C-alpha positions as a printed NumPy array, in Angstrom:
array([[ -6.958, -25.748,   1.489],
       [ -5.452, -22.3  ,   1.807],
       [ -2.424, -20.332,   0.631],
       [ -0.4  , -18.734,   3.457],
       [  1.766, -15.666,   2.834],
       [  4.105, -14.647,   5.673],
       [  6.428, -11.694,   6.124],
       [  8.897, -10.615,   8.818],
       [  8.218,  -6.923,   9.513],
       [ 10.732,  -4.198,  10.297],
       [  9.969,  -4.553,  14.033],
       [ 10.486,  -8.344,  13.855],
       [  6.761,  -9.084,  14.041],
       [  5.261, -11.766,  11.808],
       [  2.579, -10.8  ,   9.295],
       [  0.486, -13.767,   8.107],
       [ -2.223, -13.702,   5.437],
       [ -4.125, -16.832,   4.411],
       [ -6.382, -16.943,   1.354],
       [ -7.873, -19.644,  -0.851],
       [ -5.375, -21.591,  -2.937],
       [ -7.031, -20.199,  -6.042],
       [ -5.82 , -16.704,  -5.044],
       [ -2.156, -17.629,  -4.585],
       [ -1.127, -16.439,  -8.057],
       [ -2.987, -13.131,  -7.666],
       [ -0.571, -11.572,  -5.189],
       [  2.454,  -9.425,  -5.944],
       [  5.412,  -9.304,  -3.559],
       [  4.99 ,  -7.399,  -0.292],
       [  6.439,  -3.902,  -0.108],
       [  6.585,  -1.706,   2.974],
       [  6.904,   1.784,   4.34 ],
       [  8.608,   2.537,   7.661],
       [  9.166,   5.787,   9.541],
       [ 11.461,   6.405,  12.49 ],
       [ 11.218,   9.072,  15.181],
       [ 14.31 ,  10.108,  17.153],
       [ 14.463,   9.306,  20.842],
       [ 15.25 ,  12.378,  22.883],
       [ 17.586,  12.409,  25.85 ],
       [ 21.285,  12.841,  26.421],
       [ 22.175,  12.496,  22.74 ],
       [ 20.547,  15.045,  20.503],
       [ 19.733,  13.952,  16.96 ],
       [ 17.81 ,  15.464,  14.094],
       [ 14.238,  16.111,  15.259],
       [ 12.576,  15.179,  11.981],
       [ 10.795,  11.91 ,  11.423],
       [ 12.388,  10.092,   8.506],
       [ 11.15 ,   7.213,   6.393],
       [ 12.204,   4.655,   3.816],
       [ 10.491,   2.175,   1.536],
       [ 11.065,  -1.594,   1.736],
       [ 10.927,  -4.106,  -1.107],
       [ 12.358,  -7.46 ,  -2.195],
       [ 15.714,  -7.207,  -3.943],
       [ 14.047,  -8.418,  -7.143],
       [ 12.399,  -4.969,  -7.296],
       [ 15.719,  -3.132,  -7.736],
       [ 15.432,  -2.831, -11.511],
       [ 11.83 ,  -1.648, -11.225],
       [ 12.912,   1.008,  -8.72 ],
       [ 15.643,   2.259, -11.048],
       [ 13.227,   2.341, -13.979],
       [ 10.568,   4.194, -11.978],
       [ 12.904,   7.155, -11.374],
       [ 14.571,   6.808, -14.795],
       [ 17.823,   6.427, -12.919],
       [ 21.415,   6.638, -14.117],
       [ 23.895,   4.892, -11.838],
       [ 26.164,   7.277,  -9.965],
       [ 28.024,   5.014,  -7.526],
       [ 27.847,   1.883,  -5.404],
       [ 29.733,   0.769,  -2.319],
       [ 29.583,  -1.714,   0.568],
       [ 27.97 ,  -0.705,   3.865],
       [ 27.165,  -2.712,   6.994],
       [ 26.887,  -6.103,   5.334],
       [ 25.017,  -4.864,   2.266],
       [ 25.565,  -2.674,  -0.779],
       [ 24.445,   0.909,  -1.321],
       [ 23.544,   1.916,  -4.876],
       [ 22.982,   5.567,  -5.802],
       [ 21.29 ,   6.833,  -8.965],
       [ 20.742,  10.285, -10.438],
       [ 17.013,  10.551, -11.154],
       [ 15.364,  11.541, -14.386],
       [ 12.027,  11.821, -12.575],
       [ 12.124,  13.719, -10.25 ],
       [ 15.059,  15.438, -11.911],
       [ 16.168,  17.22 ,  -8.725],
       [ 16.734,  14.058,  -6.668],
       [ 18.936,  11.025,  -6.212],
       [ 17.513,   7.597,  -5.49 ],
       [ 19.494,   5.292,  -3.214],
       [ 18.985,   1.801,  -1.834],
       [ 20.66 ,  -0.328,   0.819],
       [ 20.542,  -3.774,  -0.75 ],
       [ 20.83 ,  -6.983,   1.233],
       [ 20.775, -10.597,   0.008],
       [ 16.967, -10.762,  -0.086],
       [ 15.505,  -7.285,   0.491],
       [ 16.278,  -3.594,   0.167],
       [ 15.478,  -0.284,   1.853],
       [ 15.292,   2.704,  -0.5  ],
       [ 14.315,   6.342,  -0.781],
       [ 14.807,   9.687,  -2.507],
       [ 17.44 ,  12.215,  -1.409],
       [ 17.421,  15.908,  -2.29 ],
       [ 20.098,  18.621,  -2.358],
       [ 21.978,  19.597,  -0.35 ],
       [ 21.585,  16.404,   1.752],
       [ 22.128,  13.955,  -1.091],
       [ 25.873,  13.392,  -1.048],
       [ 27.361,   9.964,  -0.261],
       [ 28.016,  10.992,   3.34 ],
       [ 24.356,  12.01 ,   3.786],
       [ 23.102,   8.742,   2.329],
       [ 25.474,   6.709,   4.516],
       [ 24.317,   8.656,   7.581],
       [ 20.648,   7.835,   6.872],
       [ 21.22 ,   4.147,   6.194],
       [ 23.437,   3.895,   9.298],
       [ 20.872,   5.295,  11.735],
       [ 19.5  ,   1.799,  12.359],
       [ 21.014,  -1.677,  12.225],
       [ 19.59 ,  -3.555,   9.252],
       [ 19.181,  -7.332,   9.376],
       [ 18.118,  -8.93 ,   6.124],
       [ 16.422, -12.338,   6.286],
       [ 14.609, -14.474,   3.697],
       [ 11.353, -13.725,   5.561],
       [ 11.795,  -9.935,   5.469],
       [ 13.942,  -6.966,   6.475],
       [ 14.201,  -5.995,  10.15 ],
       [ 15.967,  -3.023,  11.725],
       [ 16.97 ,  -2.04 ,  15.245],
       [ 16.95 ,   1.654,  16.137],
       [ 18.944,   1.051,  19.321],
       [ 18.953,   3.941,  21.747],
       [ 18.492,   6.562,  19.029],
       [ 15.265,   5.836,  17.139],
       [ 11.772,   4.378,  17.539],
       [  9.633,   2.924,  14.77 ],
       [  6.727,   5.377,  14.509],
       [  4.96 ,   3.921,  11.459],
       [  5.076,   0.654,   9.571],
       [  2.707,  -0.827,   7.033],
       [  2.941,  -3.301,   4.177],
       [  1.174,  -3.495,   0.852],
       [  0.604,  -5.95 ,  -1.969],
       [ -1.46 ,  -5.682,  -5.133],
       [ -4.075,  -8.347,  -5.81 ],
       [ -4.718,  -9.   ,  -9.492],
       [ -8.163,  -7.846, -10.549],
       [ -8.962,  -6.526,  -7.066],
       [ -6.707,  -3.666,  -5.937],
       [ -4.043,  -2.718,  -3.398],
       [ -4.123,  -4.34 ,   0.04 ],
       [ -2.461,  -2.374,   2.873],
       [ -1.855,  -4.119,   6.226],
       [ -0.773,  -2.756,   9.613],
       [ -0.97 ,  -3.886,  13.207],
       [ -4.322,  -3.4  ,  14.93 ],
       [ -2.643,  -1.286,  17.604],
       [ -1.333,   1.122,  14.958],
       [ -4.606,   1.43 ,  13.045],
       [ -7.162,   1.115,  15.83 ],
       [ -8.234,   4.759,  15.563],
       [ -9.432,   4.14 ,  11.993],
       [-11.808,   1.334,  12.969],
       [-15.429,   2.62 ,  12.97 ],
       [-17.287,   2.638,  16.277],
       [-20.318,   0.885,  14.8  ],
       [-20.651,  -2.814,  14.088],
       [-19.341,  -3.991,  10.72 ],
       [-20.145,  -6.895,   8.412],
       [-19.113, -10.36 ,   9.499],
       [-16.171, -11.792,   7.528],
       [-14.364, -15.135,   7.666],
       [-11.418, -13.635,   9.565],
       [-12.943, -10.659,  11.364],
       [-15.164,  -7.642,  10.837],
       [-15.432,  -5.497,   7.69 ],
       [-16.545,  -1.927,   6.936],
       [-17.107,   0.081,   3.796],
       [-15.233,   3.379,   4.178],
       [-16.338,   6.783,   2.846],
       [-15.736,   7.257,  -0.861],
       [-12.657,   9.379,  -1.637],
       [-13.289,  12.865,  -3.121],
       [-11.299,  11.896,  -6.22 ],
       [-14.14 ,   9.7  ,  -7.46 ],
       [-12.154,   6.49 ,  -7.08 ],
       [-13.788,   3.278,  -5.89 ],
       [-14.792,   3.014,  -2.224],
       [-12.125,   1.314,  -0.055],
       [-12.915,  -1.376,   2.511],
       [-11.414,  -2.064,   5.929],
       [-11.025,  -5.461,   7.602],
       [-10.186,  -5.743,  11.308],
       [ -9.059,  -8.993,  12.907],
       [ -7.804,  -9.645,  16.437],
       [ -4.298,  -8.406,  15.672],
       [ -4.262,  -6.686,  12.262],
       [ -6.067,  -4.181,  10.077],
       [ -6.231,  -4.373,   6.289],
       [ -7.439,  -1.633,   3.959],
       [ -8.254,  -2.616,   0.383],
       [ -8.262,   0.091,  -2.31 ],
       [-10.108,  -1.255,  -5.376],
       [ -8.669,  -0.91 ,  -8.856],
       [ -8.138,  -3.28 , -11.768],
       [ -4.656,  -4.33 , -10.644],
       [ -2.735,  -6.394, -13.208],
       [ -1.16 ,  -9.745, -12.414],
       [  2.486,  -9.672, -11.349],
       [  5.064, -10.377, -14.057],
       [  5.286, -14.083, -14.777],
       [  1.974, -14.866, -13.055],
       [ -1.333, -15.454, -14.721],
       [ -3.359, -14.339, -11.704],
       [ -7.099, -14.827, -11.76 ],
       [ -8.036, -14.897, -15.432],
       [-11.356, -13.115, -14.992],
       [-13.271, -11.488, -12.152],
       [-16.752, -10.089, -12.276],
       [-16.459,  -6.292, -12.28 ],
       [-12.666,  -6.429, -11.734],
       [-11.368,  -3.671,  -9.504],
       [-14.826,  -2.681,  -8.269],
       [-16.071,  -2.095,  -4.744],
       [-18.013,  -5.357,  -4.937],
       [-14.92 ,  -7.294,  -5.993],
       [-12.964,  -5.808,  -3.084],
       [-15.709,  -6.642,  -0.591],
       [-15.961, -10.211,  -1.889],
       [-12.206, -10.712,  -1.603],
       [-11.888,  -9.343,   1.948],
       [-14.898, -11.279,   3.191],
       [-13.181, -14.531,   2.141],
       [ -9.741, -13.891,   3.699],
       [ -9.216, -16.923,   5.924],
       [ -6.691, -15.457,   8.351],
       [ -4.883, -12.162,   8.918],
       [ -2.484, -11.862,  11.859],
       [  0.216,  -9.463,  13.081],
       [  2.164, -11.298,  15.793],
       [  4.684,  -9.28 ,  17.814]])
């Protein structure tokens, strides 16, 4: 038997990850990062790429706490609610989120482009559609999705980052990797910071990168009580090699 985790991505693709049932309590909720690039043509828009973070609405309090926020204002916008906080860390920023019924998009705003009108302009650049499976957004004729990836922490293992194979193909080594249950796996070069060596798993449609560290279990979950050498390179390799299925379906 296996545990299947699915997520609707910002581009309306379906991310599916299947692991052993015993691992089901080890996972935190999926979070994401998305960047948009303006389309050029008859209508000129700001040339800069811009990005926002994605998270389940249950993460709102954690987001506020992470920036040591003090609520400044909140108002309705395009079927959701915008909340704006003055940050304690960083002290020169405001943190704002567009909150839907199930998910939220959020980011930091800096002076002088941190007034309500600036925040509304950013959150109105795309059309957000919040669903129980995940947040999607349509850039219409103005913007293209240039980057999207999703991450979840795995208790006792590390942080798992997933993207489509098309987006991450350039990072796949040219030499043959180790055989895994769902695809092919490589050990990547060790980072200069001295942290544990990350691993990469490539399947037919997705790429996952696992950064080892002794990740704690999510609140309210016991996770895996004990792992041999928790958060080590060996633990990461063992986990990835046993992933049953990893798919990114457009």
